Amino acid sequence: MILLTGATGTAGSFIANEFVRERVPVRILVRNRAKAVGLEKVPAVEIVEGDMSKRSTLGPALDGVDRVLMISAPVMDMVETQSAFIDASKAAGVRHVIKFSGLDARPDTAFPFGIMHLAIEEHLEKSGLVWTHLRPTGFMQEYLREAPSIINDGAFYLALADVRLNPVDLADVGKVGFLLLRDGGHEGERIPITGPEALSMAEIADRISRAAGRTVRYVAVSPDARRQALIAHGIPPEIADALDTQVEERLKGGIESQVDLSTHQLFNVKPTTFLAFAQRNAEAFGAAAT
């Protein structure tokens, strides 16, 4: 038996969709069954309720499971939640845990979520379980959050100056995650995945413009202005602070400015360009429906 956690979240839903599309049996763990209503009638999907952070709720989810792909919400207690789940998996006899991590899970990062991912990876490696770390870069889907200002102002406002970034489409990550969970292997490996291009924000604006059929501009703002805008839109201050640190690191270039297609090649997944992503989401960016 294989288990997917976080199947109703942003990243996990792409992996779950691959199981549905390929009609491969999978068990999914959700905290609230109502959020998985779209999967209720899928014959290959077994839905089990439980809380990753509470071992007492995980018995039915982990029963008979050999391999699990572990994702949880990017919140400040992620280390505690995933570490508890790793311990529960070991106690239940799970053999292999695939951690959905991040490209920034590295010792020299100051980004809080990169630090958290690295701490979880280390806990998993010390657990005695077989492990694999899937490390995607930032997602193309992050730019969908800018859709309101793109639609209303014809612009998006980020504090990224003219740095180049390598965002990856979660559809690509979902295919790799699906294959890892379905087939196993790659034990003791750290698997990075980036998009096929390192693009400036002006180039991303150009791709969105071409997909939406109208001019979209990138407007560089100060990190403080971006932070205040996030908080004004309901982002908790501690998350806004974490994202501010991420911006500081991105502005230095480095790993998120480098293209690495080795994982696409390894799993025979065709890399999605940002233009193709924007065209697929053209209506979300304000294009007229056709």
C-alpha positions as CSV (number, residue, x, y, z in Angstrom):
1,M,0.0,0.0,0.0
2,I,1.1,3.5,-0.8
3,L,0.1,6.7,1.0
4,L,0.0,10.3,0.0
5,T,-0.4,13.1,2.5
6,G,-1.3,16.7,1.7
7,A,-3.4,15.6,-1.3
8,T,-5.8,18.5,-1.1
9,G,-3.0,21.1,-0.9
10,T,-1.4,23.1,-3.7
11,A,1.4,20.7,-4.4
12,G,-0.2,17.5,-3.2
13,S,-3.2,17.9,-5.4
14,F,-1.1,17.7,-8.5
15,I,0.3,14.4,-7.4
16,A,-3.1,13.1,-6.5
17,N,-4.4,14.1,-9.9
18,E,-1.7,11.9,-11.5
19,F,-3.0,8.9,-9.6
20,V,-6.5,9.7,-10.7
21,R,-5.5,10.2,-14.3
22,E,-3.4,7.0,-14.4
23,R,-6.1,5.0,-12.4
24,V,-3.4,3.8,-9.9
25,P,-4.7,2.9,-6.4
26,V,-3.6,5.2,-3.6
27,R,-4.6,6.0,-0.1
28,I,-4.7,9.6,0.9
29,L,-4.5,11.1,4.3
30,V,-6.6,14.2,5.0
31,R,-7.5,16.1,8.2
32,N,-10.9,17.0,6.9
33,R,-12.7,14.5,4.6
34,A,-14.9,17.3,3.3
35,K,-11.9,18.9,1.5
36,A,-11.4,15.7,-0.5
37,V,-15.0,15.5,-1.7
38,G,-13.8,15.6,-5.3
39,L,-12.0,12.3,-4.8
40,E,-14.8,10.5,-3.0
41,K,-16.1,8.8,-6.1
42,V,-12.7,7.9,-7.6
43,P,-12.5,4.1,-7.4
44,A,-8.7,4.0,-7.1
45,V,-8.6,6.4,-4.2
46,E,-9.0,5.5,-0.5
47,I,-9.6,8.5,1.8
48,V,-8.6,8.3,5.4
49,E,-8.9,11.0,8.0
50,G,-6.1,11.8,10.4
51,D,-3.8,14.5,11.7
52,M,-0.1,14.1,10.8
53,S,1.0,15.6,14.1
54,K,-1.1,13.2,16.2
55,R,0.1,9.6,16.2
56,S,-3.1,8.4,17.8
57,T,-5.1,9.4,14.7
58,L,-2.8,7.7,12.2
59,G,-3.5,4.0,12.7
60,P,-5.9,3.5,9.8
61,A,-3.9,5.7,7.5
62,L,-0.5,3.9,8.1
63,D,-1.9,0.3,8.4
64,G,-0.2,-1.8,5.8
65,V,1.7,1.1,4.2
66,D,5.1,0.4,2.7
67,R,5.8,3.8,1.1
68,V,4.6,7.3,1.8
69,L,5.1,10.7,0.2
70,M,5.0,13.3,3.0
71,I,3.7,16.8,2.4
72,S,2.3,19.2,4.9
73,A,1.2,22.9,4.9
74,P,4.1,25.4,4.9
75,V,3.4,26.8,8.3
76,M,5.7,27.5,11.3
77,D,5.1,24.2,13.1
78,M,6.1,22.1,10.0
79,V,9.1,20.5,11.7
80,E,7.0,19.3,14.6
81,T,4.3,18.0,12.4
82,Q,6.5,16.1,9.9
83,S,8.8,14.8,12.6
84,A,5.9,13.4,14.5
85,F,4.6,11.8,11.3
86,I,8.0,10.3,10.6
87,D,8.1,8.7,14.0
88,A,4.5,7.4,13.6
89,S,5.5,5.9,10.2
90,K,8.4,4.1,11.7
91,A,6.3,2.8,14.6
92,A,3.7,1.5,12.1
93,G,6.3,-0.4,10.0
94,V,6.5,1.9,7.0
95,R,9.7,1.2,5.1
96,H,10.2,4.2,2.8
97,V,9.3,7.9,3.3
98,I,9.6,10.4,0.4
99,K,9.9,13.9,1.8
100,F,8.5,16.7,-0.4
101,S,11.2,19.3,0.5
102,G,12.7,22.3,-1.2
103,L,15.6,23.3,-3.3
104,D,16.6,25.7,-0.5
105,A,17.0,22.9,2.1
106,R,20.7,23.6,2.5
107,P,22.9,24.4,5.5
108,D,23.8,28.0,4.4
109,T,20.2,29.2,3.9
110,A,18.6,31.8,6.2
111,F,15.1,31.2,4.7
112,P,13.0,29.8,7.6
113,F,11.3,27.2,5.5
114,G,14.5,26.1,3.9
115,I,15.9,25.6,7.5
116,M,12.7,23.7,8.4
117,H,12.9,21.4,5.4
118,L,16.6,20.7,6.2
119,A,15.8,19.9,9.8
120,I,13.0,17.5,8.7
121,E,15.3,15.8,6.2
122,E,17.9,15.3,8.9
123,H,15.3,13.8,11.3
124,L,14.2,11.4,8.5
125,E,17.7,10.4,7.7
126,K,18.4,9.6,11.4
127,S,15.1,7.7,11.8
128,G,16.4,4.4,10.3
129,L,13.7,4.6,7.5
130,V,14.6,4.5,3.9
131,W,14.4,8.0,2.6
132,T,14.2,10.1,-0.6
133,H,14.1,14.0,-0.7
134,L,12.2,15.6,-3.6
135,R,13.5,19.2,-3.8
136,P,11.6,21.5,-6.1
137,T,12.5,25.1,-6.7
138,G,9.8,27.9,-6.4
139,F,6.6,27.1,-8.3
140,M,5.3,28.9,-11.4
141,Q,1.9,28.7,-9.6
142,E,3.2,31.4,-7.2
143,Y,2.6,34.0,-9.9
144,L,-1.1,33.2,-9.9
145,R,-1.2,35.1,-6.6
146,E,-0.4,38.2,-8.5
147,A,-3.5,37.8,-10.8
148,P,-5.6,40.5,-9.0
149,S,-3.1,43.3,-9.7
150,I,-2.4,41.9,-13.2
151,I,-6.1,42.0,-14.0
152,N,-6.8,45.4,-12.3
153,D,-3.6,47.3,-13.0
154,G,-1.9,45.4,-15.8
155,A,1.1,44.9,-13.5
156,F,2.5,42.8,-10.7
157,Y,4.6,44.2,-7.9
158,L,7.5,42.2,-6.5
159,A,10.8,43.1,-4.7
160,L,13.0,41.0,-7.0
161,A,14.8,43.7,-9.0
162,D,16.2,42.1,-12.2
163,V,17.2,38.8,-10.7
164,R,16.6,35.6,-12.8
165,L,14.7,32.7,-11.2
166,N,14.0,29.1,-12.4
167,P,10.4,28.5,-11.4
168,V,9.0,25.0,-12.1
169,D,5.4,24.0,-13.0
170,L,3.8,22.0,-10.3
171,A,2.4,19.8,-13.0
172,D,5.9,18.6,-13.7
173,V,6.6,18.1,-10.0
174,G,3.4,16.2,-9.7
175,K,4.4,13.8,-12.4
176,V,7.8,13.1,-10.7
177,G,6.2,12.8,-7.3
178,F,3.6,10.3,-8.7
179,L,6.4,8.2,-10.2
180,L,8.4,8.2,-7.1
181,L,5.5,7.1,-4.9
182,R,4.2,4.6,-7.4
183,D,7.5,2.9,-8.3
184,G,9.8,3.6,-5.3
185,G,13.5,3.4,-5.8
186,H,15.8,6.4,-5.6
187,E,16.5,5.5,-2.0
188,G,18.9,7.8,-0.2
189,E,18.8,10.3,-3.0
190,R,18.2,14.1,-3.0
191,I,16.3,14.9,-6.2
192,P,16.3,18.6,-7.4
193,I,13.8,19.9,-9.9
194,T,13.8,23.3,-11.6
195,G,12.0,24.9,-14.5
196,P,13.7,24.9,-17.9
197,E,14.5,28.7,-17.9
198,A,16.0,31.2,-15.6
199,L,13.8,34.3,-16.2
200,S,13.9,37.9,-15.1
201,M,10.6,39.3,-13.8
202,A,10.4,41.4,-17.0
203,E,10.6,38.2,-19.0
204,I,7.9,36.7,-16.9
205,A,5.8,39.7,-17.5
206,D,6.4,39.3,-21.2
207,R,5.2,35.6,-21.1
208,I,2.1,36.6,-19.2
209,S,1.4,39.4,-21.7
210,R,1.7,37.0,-24.6
211,A,-0.6,34.5,-23.0
212,A,-3.2,37.0,-21.8
213,G,-3.2,39.0,-25.0
214,R,-2.5,42.3,-23.3
215,T,0.4,44.2,-21.8
216,V,1.4,43.2,-18.3
217,R,4.3,45.1,-16.6
218,Y,6.6,44.1,-13.8
219,V,7.0,46.9,-11.3
220,A,10.0,46.5,-8.9
221,V,9.1,47.6,-5.3
222,S,11.1,47.7,-2.1
223,P,11.1,44.6,0.2
224,D,9.4,46.6,2.9
225,A,6.6,47.7,0.5
226,R,6.1,44.1,-0.6
227,R,6.0,42.9,3.1
228,Q,3.4,45.6,4.0
229,A,1.3,44.6,1.0
230,L,1.4,40.9,2.1
231,I,0.3,41.8,5.6
232,A,-2.4,44.0,4.3
233,H,-3.8,41.0,2.3
234,G,-3.9,38.9,5.4
235,I,-0.6,37.1,5.4
236,P,0.6,36.5,9.0
237,P,3.6,38.7,9.9
238,E,5.8,35.7,10.6
239,I,5.1,34.3,7.1
240,A,5.7,37.8,5.6
241,D,9.0,38.0,7.4
242,A,10.0,34.5,6.1
243,L,9.2,35.6,2.6
244,D,11.2,38.7,3.1
245,T,14.2,36.6,3.9
246,Q,13.6,34.5,0.9
247,V,13.6,37.6,-1.3
248,E,17.0,38.6,0.2
249,E,18.4,35.3,-0.8
250,R,16.9,35.3,-4.2
251,L,18.4,38.7,-5.0
252,K,21.8,37.1,-4.5
253,G,21.2,34.7,-7.4
254,G,22.5,31.3,-6.6
255,I,20.7,27.9,-6.7
256,E,17.3,29.4,-7.6
257,S,18.8,31.1,-10.6
258,Q,20.3,27.9,-12.1
259,V,18.6,25.5,-14.4
260,D,18.9,21.8,-13.7
261,L,16.8,19.5,-15.9
262,S,18.4,16.2,-14.8
263,T,15.3,15.1,-12.9
264,H,13.0,15.8,-15.9
265,Q,15.4,13.7,-18.0
266,L,15.6,11.0,-15.4
267,F,11.8,10.6,-15.2
268,N,11.1,11.3,-18.8
269,V,9.0,14.4,-18.0
270,K,8.9,17.1,-20.6
271,P,9.8,20.4,-19.0
272,T,7.0,23.0,-19.1
273,T,8.0,26.5,-20.1
274,F,6.7,29.6,-18.3
275,L,4.9,30.6,-21.5
276,A,3.1,27.2,-21.7
277,F,2.2,27.6,-18.1
278,A,0.8,31.1,-18.6
279,Q,-1.1,30.0,-21.7
280,R,-2.7,27.2,-19.7
281,N,-3.7,29.7,-17.1
282,A,-4.5,32.6,-19.4
283,E,-8.0,33.2,-18.1
284,A,-6.7,33.4,-14.5
285,F,-4.3,36.2,-15.8
286,G,-7.2,38.1,-17.3
287,A,-7.4,36.8,-20.9
288,A,-10.8,36.9,-22.4
289,A,-12.5,33.5,-22.5
290,T,-12.5,31.9,-26.0
